[in-house]
mmCIF file of C-alpha atoms in Angstrom:
data_model
loop_
_atom_site.group_PDB
_atom_site.id
_atom_site.type_symbol
_atom_site.label_atom_id
_atom_site.label_comp_id
_atom_site.label_asym_id
_atom_site.label_seq_id
_atom_site.Cartn_x
_atom_site.Cartn_y
_atom_site.Cartn_z
ATOM 1 C CA MET A 666 0.043 34.488 -16.427
ATOM 2 C CA ILE A 667 -0.747 32.870 -12.682
ATOM 3 C CA PRO A 668 1.412 29.819 -13.230
ATOM 4 C CA ALA A 669 0.228 26.607 -10.774
ATOM 5 C CA VAL A 670 0.719 23.016 -9.429
ATOM 6 C CA ILE A 671 -1.284 20.770 -8.293
ATOM 7 C CA VAL A 672 0.383 18.651 -5.585
ATOM 8 C CA CYS A 673 -2.237 15.963 -5.170
ATOM 9 C CA HIS A 674 -2.065 11.356 -4.045
ATOM 10 C CA GLY A 675 -0.962 9.147 -6.076
ATOM 11 C CA ALA A 676 -2.017 9.604 -9.942
ATOM 12 C CA LEU A 677 -4.454 12.262 -9.508
ATOM 13 C CA GLY A 678 -2.168 15.197 -10.710
ATOM 14 C CA GLU A 679 -1.350 13.476 -14.074
ATOM 15 C CA ALA A 680 -5.110 12.475 -13.768
ATOM 16 C CA TYR A 681 -5.765 16.202 -13.751
ATOM 17 C CA LEU A 682 -3.757 17.527 -16.704
ATOM 18 C CA GLU A 683 -4.792 14.373 -18.673
ATOM 19 C CA ALA A 684 -8.517 15.499 -18.149
ATOM 20 C CA LEU A 685 -8.094 18.857 -18.751
ATOM 21 C CA ALA A 686 -6.011 18.662 -22.167
ATOM 22 C CA GLY A 687 -9.446 16.144 -22.950
ATOM 23 C CA ILE A 688 -11.474 19.017 -22.713
ATOM 24 C CA TYR A 689 -9.472 22.364 -22.649
ATOM 25 C CA GLY A 690 -6.988 21.664 -24.661
ATOM 26 C CA GLU A 691 -3.216 21.678 -24.216
ATOM 27 C CA VAL A 692 -2.330 22.924 -20.504
ATOM 28 C CA THR A 693 0.914 25.076 -20.230
ATOM 29 C CA ASP A 694 2.552 26.078 -16.456
ATOM 30 C CA VAL A 695 1.138 23.485 -14.748
ATOM 31 C CA ALA A 696 3.234 21.181 -13.261
ATOM 32 C CA THR A 697 2.767 18.284 -10.834
ATOM 33 C CA VAL A 698 3.428 16.441 -7.849
ATOM 34 C CA THR A 699 3.033 12.925 -6.417
ATOM 35 C CA ASN A 700 3.871 11.796 -3.186
ATOM 36 C CA GLU A 701 3.597 8.288 -4.123
ATOM 37 C CA ASP A 702 6.412 6.285 -2.351
ATOM 38 C CA LEU A 703 7.386 9.585 -0.927
ATOM 39 C CA GLY A 704 8.638 9.810 2.677
ATOM 40 C CA ALA A 705 7.325 13.675 4.825
ATOM 41 C CA GLU A 706 10.918 15.075 3.638
ATOM 42 C CA GLU A 707 11.446 13.897 0.262
ATOM 43 C CA LEU A 708 8.076 15.454 -0.802
ATOM 44 C CA GLU A 709 9.036 17.991 0.863
ATOM 45 C CA SER A 710 12.064 18.224 -1.321
ATOM 46 C CA ALA A 711 9.965 17.367 -4.486
ATOM 47 C CA VAL A 712 7.078 19.835 -3.787
ATOM 48 C CA ALA A 713 9.804 23.217 -2.665
ATOM 49 C CA ALA A 714 11.436 21.286 -6.575
ATOM 50 C CA SER A 715 8.048 22.522 -7.704
ATOM 51 C CA LEU A 716 7.929 25.504 -6.458
ATOM 52 C CA GLU A 717 10.485 27.382 -7.651
ATOM 53 C CA ARG A 718 8.647 27.872 -10.752
ATOM 54 C CA LEU A 719 5.682 29.931 -8.470
ATOM 55 C CA ALA A 720 8.794 31.954 -7.179
ATOM 56 C CA GLY A 721 7.110 35.155 -9.358
ATOM 57 C CA GLY A 722 3.788 34.434 -7.997
ATOM 58 C CA GLY A 723 1.645 31.632 -8.151
ATOM 59 C CA ILE A 724 -0.878 28.574 -6.983
ATOM 60 C CA VAL A 725 -0.616 25.432 -5.561
ATOM 61 C CA PHE A 726 -3.841 23.075 -5.677
ATOM 62 C CA THR A 727 -4.062 20.314 -3.300
ATOM 63 C CA ASP A 728 -6.400 17.744 -2.426
ATOM 64 C CA TYR A 729 -6.961 17.918 0.756
ATOM 65 C CA PHE A 730 -6.489 19.731 4.312
ATOM 66 C CA GLY A 731 -4.828 16.823 6.802
ATOM 67 C CA GLY A 732 -3.051 14.901 4.130
ATOM 68 C CA SER A 733 0.656 14.958 3.602
ATOM 69 C CA CYS A 734 0.472 16.694 0.173
ATOM 70 C CA ALA A 735 -1.199 19.444 2.335
ATOM 71 C CA ASN A 736 0.942 19.228 4.993
ATOM 72 C CA ALA A 737 4.442 19.190 3.145
ATOM 73 C CA CYS A 738 2.929 22.535 1.064
ATOM 74 C CA LEU A 739 1.422 24.171 4.181
ATOM 75 C CA THR A 740 5.407 23.521 5.968
ATOM 76 C CA LEU A 741 6.622 24.938 2.754
ATOM 77 C CA LEU A 742 4.610 28.176 2.695
ATOM 78 C CA PRO A 743 6.079 30.393 5.009
ATOM 79 C CA ALA A 744 8.772 31.228 3.335
ATOM 80 C CA ARG A 745 6.777 31.859 -0.117
ATOM 81 C CA PRO A 746 4.880 34.377 1.043
ATOM 82 C CA ALA A 747 3.934 34.942 -3.388
ATOM 83 C CA VAL A 748 2.502 31.370 -3.780
ATOM 84 C CA ARG A 749 -1.656 30.461 -2.504
ATOM 85 C CA LEU A 750 -2.414 27.359 -1.758
ATOM 86 C CA ILE A 751 -6.015 26.222 -2.265
ATOM 87 C CA SER A 752 -7.276 22.577 -1.621
ATOM 88 C CA GLY A 753 -10.422 20.637 -1.956
ATOM 89 C CA VAL A 754 -9.008 20.532 -5.851
ATOM 90 C CA ASN A 755 -11.344 19.233 -8.855
ATOM 91 C CA LEU A 756 -11.904 19.724 -12.534
ATOM 92 C CA PRO A 757 -14.961 22.671 -12.108
ATOM 93 C CA VAL A 758 -11.796 24.833 -9.792
ATOM 94 C CA LEU A 759 -8.918 23.741 -12.497
ATOM 95 C CA LEU A 760 -11.229 24.913 -15.599
ATOM 96 C CA TYR A 761 -11.520 28.043 -13.777
ATOM 97 C CA TYR A 762 -8.413 28.965 -13.022
ATOM 98 C CA LEU A 763 -7.091 27.874 -16.878
ATOM 99 C CA ALA A 764 -9.833 30.597 -18.088
ATOM 100 C CA HIS A 765 -9.351 32.960 -15.393
ATOM 101 C CA ARG A 766 -5.535 33.033 -14.892
ATOM 102 C CA HIS A 767 -4.598 35.344 -18.144
ATOM 103 C CA GLU A 768 -6.624 37.976 -16.902
ATOM 104 C CA LEU A 769 -7.533 38.627 -12.845
ATOM 105 C CA GLY A 770 -5.067 39.713 -10.521
ATOM 106 C CA MET A 771 -3.925 36.959 -7.560
ATOM 107 C CA ASP A 772 -6.658 37.777 -5.265
ATOM 108 C CA GLU A 773 -9.564 37.774 -7.368
ATOM 109 C CA LEU A 774 -8.119 35.046 -9.261
ATOM 110 C CA VAL A 775 -7.522 32.883 -5.401
ATOM 111 C CA ARG A 776 -11.255 34.275 -4.610
ATOM 112 C CA GLY A 777 -13.110 33.023 -7.831
ATOM 113 C CA ILE A 778 -11.789 29.646 -7.460
ATOM 114 C CA VAL A 779 -12.507 29.174 -4.163
ATOM 115 C CA ASN A 780 -16.028 29.971 -4.975
ATOM 116 C CA ARG A 781 -16.245 28.388 -8.030
ATOM 117 C CA GLY A 782 -15.207 24.961 -5.699
ATOM 118 C CA HIS A 783 -17.771 26.029 -3.080
ATOM 119 C CA ASN A 784 -21.037 25.939 -6.093
ATOM 120 C CA SER A 785 -18.985 23.185 -7.800
ATOM 121 C CA ILE A 786 -20.579 20.467 -5.204
ATOM 122 C CA ARG A 787 -24.071 20.097 -5.309
ATOM 123 C CA GLU A 788 -27.287 17.255 -5.942
ATOM 124 C CA LEU A 789 -28.300 17.660 -9.417
ATOM 125 C CA SER A 790 -31.917 16.863 -10.307
ATOM 126 C CA PRO A 791 -33.275 15.111 -13.292
ATOM 127 C CA PRO A 792 -34.585 17.087 -16.228
ATOM 128 C CA VAL A 793 -38.132 17.373 -16.281
ATOM 129 C CA LEU A 794 -39.446 15.971 -19.504
ATOM 130 C CA MET B 1224 -1.358 0.957 24.869
ATOM 131 C CA ASP B 1225 0.317 0.639 21.029
ATOM 132 C CA LEU B 1226 2.546 2.741 19.187
ATOM 133 C CA HIS B 1227 1.976 3.436 16.116
ATOM 134 C CA LEU B 1228 4.447 4.106 13.209
ATOM 135 C CA ASP B 1229 4.441 6.766 10.191
ATOM 136 C CA ASP B 1230 6.883 8.714 9.082
ATOM 137 C CA ARG B 1231 4.366 11.346 7.434
ATOM 138 C CA LEU B 1232 2.868 11.517 11.034
ATOM 139 C CA LEU B 1233 -0.352 12.953 10.798
ATOM 140 C CA HIS B 1234 -1.687 12.744 7.342
ATOM 141 C CA GLY B 1235 -4.540 11.390 5.923
ATOM 142 C CA ARG B 1236 -4.119 7.429 6.007
ATOM 143 C CA ILE B 1237 -3.509 7.963 10.309
ATOM 144 C CA LEU B 1238 -6.495 10.736 10.631
ATOM 145 C CA HIS B 1239 -9.316 8.698 8.052
ATOM 146 C CA GLY B 1240 -8.162 5.445 7.738
ATOM 147 C CA TRP B 1241 -6.651 5.229 11.423
ATOM 148 C CA GLY B 1242 -7.976 7.443 14.117
ATOM 149 C CA ARG B 1243 -11.633 8.193 13.142
ATOM 150 C CA ARG B 1244 -12.415 4.587 13.515
ATOM 151 C CA LEU B 1245 -10.500 3.964 16.754
ATOM 152 C CA GLY B 1246 -11.931 7.277 17.855
ATOM 153 C CA ALA B 1247 -8.998 8.783 18.657
ATOM 154 C CA ARG B 1248 -9.654 11.552 20.677
ATOM 155 C CA ARG B 1249 -5.386 12.472 20.805
ATOM 156 C CA TYR B 1250 -2.852 12.559 18.842
ATOM 157 C CA VAL B 1251 0.439 12.069 20.888
ATOM 158 C CA LEU B 1252 3.329 12.406 18.617
ATOM 159 C CA VAL B 1253 6.514 11.119 19.008
ATOM 160 C CA ILE B 1254 9.446 13.723 18.207
ATOM 161 C CA PRO B 1255 12.669 15.295 18.173
ATOM 162 C CA ALA B 1256 12.847 18.297 20.915
ATOM 163 C CA ALA B 1257 14.335 20.470 18.526
ATOM 164 C CA GLY B 1258 11.436 19.293 15.863
ATOM 165 C CA ASP B 1259 10.929 22.177 12.859
ATOM 166 C CA PRO B 1260 8.297 24.661 13.950
ATOM 167 C CA ALA B 1261 6.705 25.214 10.341
ATOM 168 C CA ARG B 1262 5.815 21.332 10.705
ATOM 169 C CA ARG B 1263 4.949 21.099 14.664
ATOM 170 C CA ALA B 1264 2.260 23.967 13.262
ATOM 171 C CA VAL B 1265 0.840 22.342 10.576
ATOM 172 C CA TYR B 1266 0.349 19.027 12.774
ATOM 173 C CA ALA B 1267 -1.391 21.544 15.310
ATOM 174 C CA ALA B 1268 -3.610 22.682 12.396
ATOM 175 C CA VAL B 1269 -4.714 19.764 11.262
ATOM 176 C CA ALA B 1270 -5.731 17.827 14.563
ATOM 177 C CA ARG B 1271 -7.669 21.082 15.530
ATOM 178 C CA GLU B 1272 -9.320 20.254 12.285
ATOM 179 C CA ALA B 1273 -10.197 16.883 13.292
ATOM 180 C CA GLY B 1274 -11.746 17.918 16.379
ATOM 181 C CA ALA B 1275 -8.681 16.386 18.296
ATOM 182 C CA GLU B 1276 -6.099 17.221 20.580
ATOM 183 C CA LEU B 1277 -2.185 17.370 19.625
ATOM 184 C CA VAL B 1278 0.730 16.509 22.026
ATOM 185 C CA LEU B 1279 4.076 16.801 20.507
ATOM 186 C CA ALA B 1280 6.413 15.319 23.025
ATOM 187 C CA ALA B 1281 10.445 14.064 22.733
ATOM 188 C CA ALA B 1282 10.563 10.800 23.950
ATOM 189 C CA ASP B 1283 11.578 11.577 27.780
ATOM 190 C CA ALA B 1284 8.873 13.823 28.051
ATOM 191 C CA ALA B 1285 5.611 12.107 26.798
ATOM 192 C CA PRO B 1286 2.742 12.626 28.843
ATOM 193 C CA ALA B 1287 1.136 9.368 30.208
ATOM 194 C CA PRO B 1288 -1.126 7.395 27.771
ATOM 195 C CA ARG B 1289 -4.778 8.158 28.378
ATOM 196 C CA ALA B 1290 -8.036 6.638 26.931
ATOM 197 C CA GLY B 1291 -8.938 7.810 23.347
ATOM 198 C CA ASP B 1292 -5.134 7.895 22.685
ATOM 199 C CA PHE B 1293 -3.036 7.239 19.572
ATOM 200 C CA TRP B 1294 0.466 7.407 19.734
ATOM 201 C CA LEU B 1295 2.619 7.999 16.951
ATOM 202 C CA ALA B 1296 6.510 7.523 16.056
ATOM 203 C CA ASP B 1297 7.953 8.844 12.801
ATOM 204 C CA GLY B 1298 10.720 6.243 13.001
ATOM 205 C CA PRO B 1299 12.048 3.376 14.519
ATOM 206 C CA ALA B 1300 14.577 5.869 16.418
ATOM 207 C CA ALA B 1301 11.993 7.403 18.001
ATOM 208 C CA ALA B 1302 10.197 4.675 18.996
ATOM 209 C CA LEU B 1303 13.495 2.963 20.660
ATOM 210 C CA ALA B 1304 14.153 6.328 22.100
ATOM 211 C CA LEU B 1305 10.507 6.211 23.613
ATOM 212 C CA TRP B 1306 11.184 2.694 25.017
ATOM 213 C CA ARG B 1307 14.761 3.183 26.247
ATOM 214 C CA ALA B 1308 12.883 6.451 28.420
ATOM 215 C CA GLY B 1309 10.925 3.438 30.160
ATOM 216 C CA ARG B 1310 7.442 4.468 28.267
ATOM 217 C CA ARG B 1311 6.675 0.667 27.795
ATOM 218 C CA TYR B 1312 4.283 -0.545 24.950
ATOM 219 C CA ARG B 1313 2.494 -3.464 23.862
ATOM 220 C CA ARG B 1314 4.008 -2.992 20.200
ATOM 221 C CA LEU B 1315 4.588 -1.122 17.673
ATOM 222 C CA ILE B 1316 2.628 -1.045 14.612
ATOM 223 C CA LEU B 1317 4.385 -0.259 11.297
ATOM 224 C CA ILE B 1318 1.928 1.916 8.868
ATOM 225 C CA GLY B 1319 4.492 3.333 7.113
ATOM 226 C CA LEU B 1320 7.940 4.102 6.175
ATOM 227 C CA ARG B 1321 9.412 5.664 3.413
ATOM 228 C CA ARG B 1322 13.228 5.608 3.036
ATOM 229 C CA SER B 1323 14.368 6.681 -0.226
ATOM 230 C CA ALA B 1324 16.587 3.338 -0.083
ATOM 231 C CA GLY B 1325 16.757 0.602 1.852
ATOM 232 C CA ARG B 1326 15.200 -2.726 2.993
ATOM 233 C CA ARG B 1327 11.829 -3.101 1.391
ATOM 234 C CA LEU B 1328 9.658 -4.710 4.792
ATOM 235 C CA GLY B 1329 5.994 -4.851 3.259
ATOM 236 C CA PRO B 1330 4.103 -2.086 1.448
ATOM 237 C CA ASP B 1331 4.895 1.420 2.359
ATOM 238 C CA ILE B 1332 7.790 0.255 4.443
ATOM 239 C CA THR B 1333 11.141 0.328 3.451
ATOM 240 C CA ALA B 1334 13.789 0.786 6.058
ATOM 241 C CA ASP B 1335 17.765 1.616 6.033
ATOM 242 C CA GLU B 1336 20.281 0.425 7.965
ATOM 243 C CA ALA B 1337 19.376 2.460 11.053
ATOM 244 C CA ASP B 1338 15.953 2.022 11.090
ATOM 245 C CA LEU B 1339 16.655 -1.770 11.075
ATOM 246 C CA ASP B 1340 19.019 -1.571 13.824
ATOM 247 C CA ALA B 1341 16.197 0.223 15.603
ATOM 248 C CA LEU B 1342 13.775 -1.883 15.072
ATOM 249 C CA ARG B 1343 15.969 -5.386 16.425
ATOM 250 C CA ALA B 1344 17.190 -3.558 19.118
ATOM 251 C CA LEU B 1345 13.058 -3.202 19.824
ATOM 252 C CA GLN B 1346 12.489 -6.825 18.851
ATOM 253 C CA ALA B 1347 15.410 -8.368 21.704
ATOM 254 C CA ALA B 1348 13.810 -6.004 23.624
ATOM 255 C CA GLY B 1349 10.376 -8.103 23.963
ATOM 256 C CA VAL B 1350 8.573 -5.287 21.653
ATOM 257 C CA GLY B 1351 6.113 -7.212 19.074
ATOM 258 C CA CYS B 1352 6.582 -5.633 15.505
ATOM 259 C CA GLU B 1353 3.914 -5.836 13.401
ATOM 260 C CA ARG B 1354 2.945 -3.974 9.947
ATOM 261 C CA ARG B 1355 0.390 -2.841 9.295
ATOM 262 C CA ARG B 1356 -1.931 -0.761 6.384
ATOM 263 C CA PHE B 1357 -5.380 -0.378 8.228
ATOM 264 C CA PRO B 1358 -6.648 -1.778 11.665
ATOM 265 C CA ASP B 1359 -9.552 -4.012 9.950
ATOM 266 C CA GLU B 1360 -6.585 -5.834 8.344
ATOM 267 C CA ALA B 1361 -4.944 -8.158 10.329
ATOM 268 C CA GLY B 1362 -1.107 -7.908 11.650
ATOM 269 C CA GLU B 1363 1.529 -9.351 9.900
ATOM 270 C CA PRO B 1364 5.185 -10.038 11.269
ATOM 271 C CA LEU B 1365 8.022 -8.178 9.911
ATOM 272 C CA PRO B 1366 10.260 -10.478 7.934
ATOM 273 C CA PRO B 1367 13.424 -11.410 9.525
ATOM 274 C CA LEU B 1368 15.308 -8.585 9.948
#
């Protein structure tokens, strides 16, 4: 099973966990980190501490490239080759991750997550009655 | 020119809240010469994604300002170093300064003793210091330091 950490602005990470618990059921082995009130170095320290649980390999989800959360993760990534970083986290992506993290290897899981993310944003047409 | 201050340097609020609204074409980050190489690489990638040029410069090696610049320091010490290196700026705009302990000067602005000393020195030199989260908000003077 591949564990994960969600690093997001404000209360987003916890809100995702709460929503996932309502949709998917109990979520284990997913931690969250917020940037709330943290300076750049403090945020890096908080992310580094959470990455300890991914020492054997894992996925970090962050909200968007260019934000302080992604910046902190990117800064720490070179020293952690077993950790993969995915930006643009949303509920479809997290649901895909939960559904497949037990059965897929890391490369395949990451590919699937990214594809799911790409497909998750679309314009929906009203149903034909 | 104005000098902006945010300890997170190039991040979401700077890129989306300030840079895009002001039409920033070049970000000039005033940072220590021996700044962390991993962070430098991240800022370079972020600026590239934003379609802007990036200059990382020590206070005594900052480039000449030009139109479309957005100048940014990571703390009052860097702002003071830039001033002492002879680079003059009209005002210092504090956007974010998130120290774990210190004196709260406004939303997202907590200054430690070293920060306060540097801000006092800048004010004594005649630099107008204000806090402002976004460019379309009115700047507010700092409380007495």
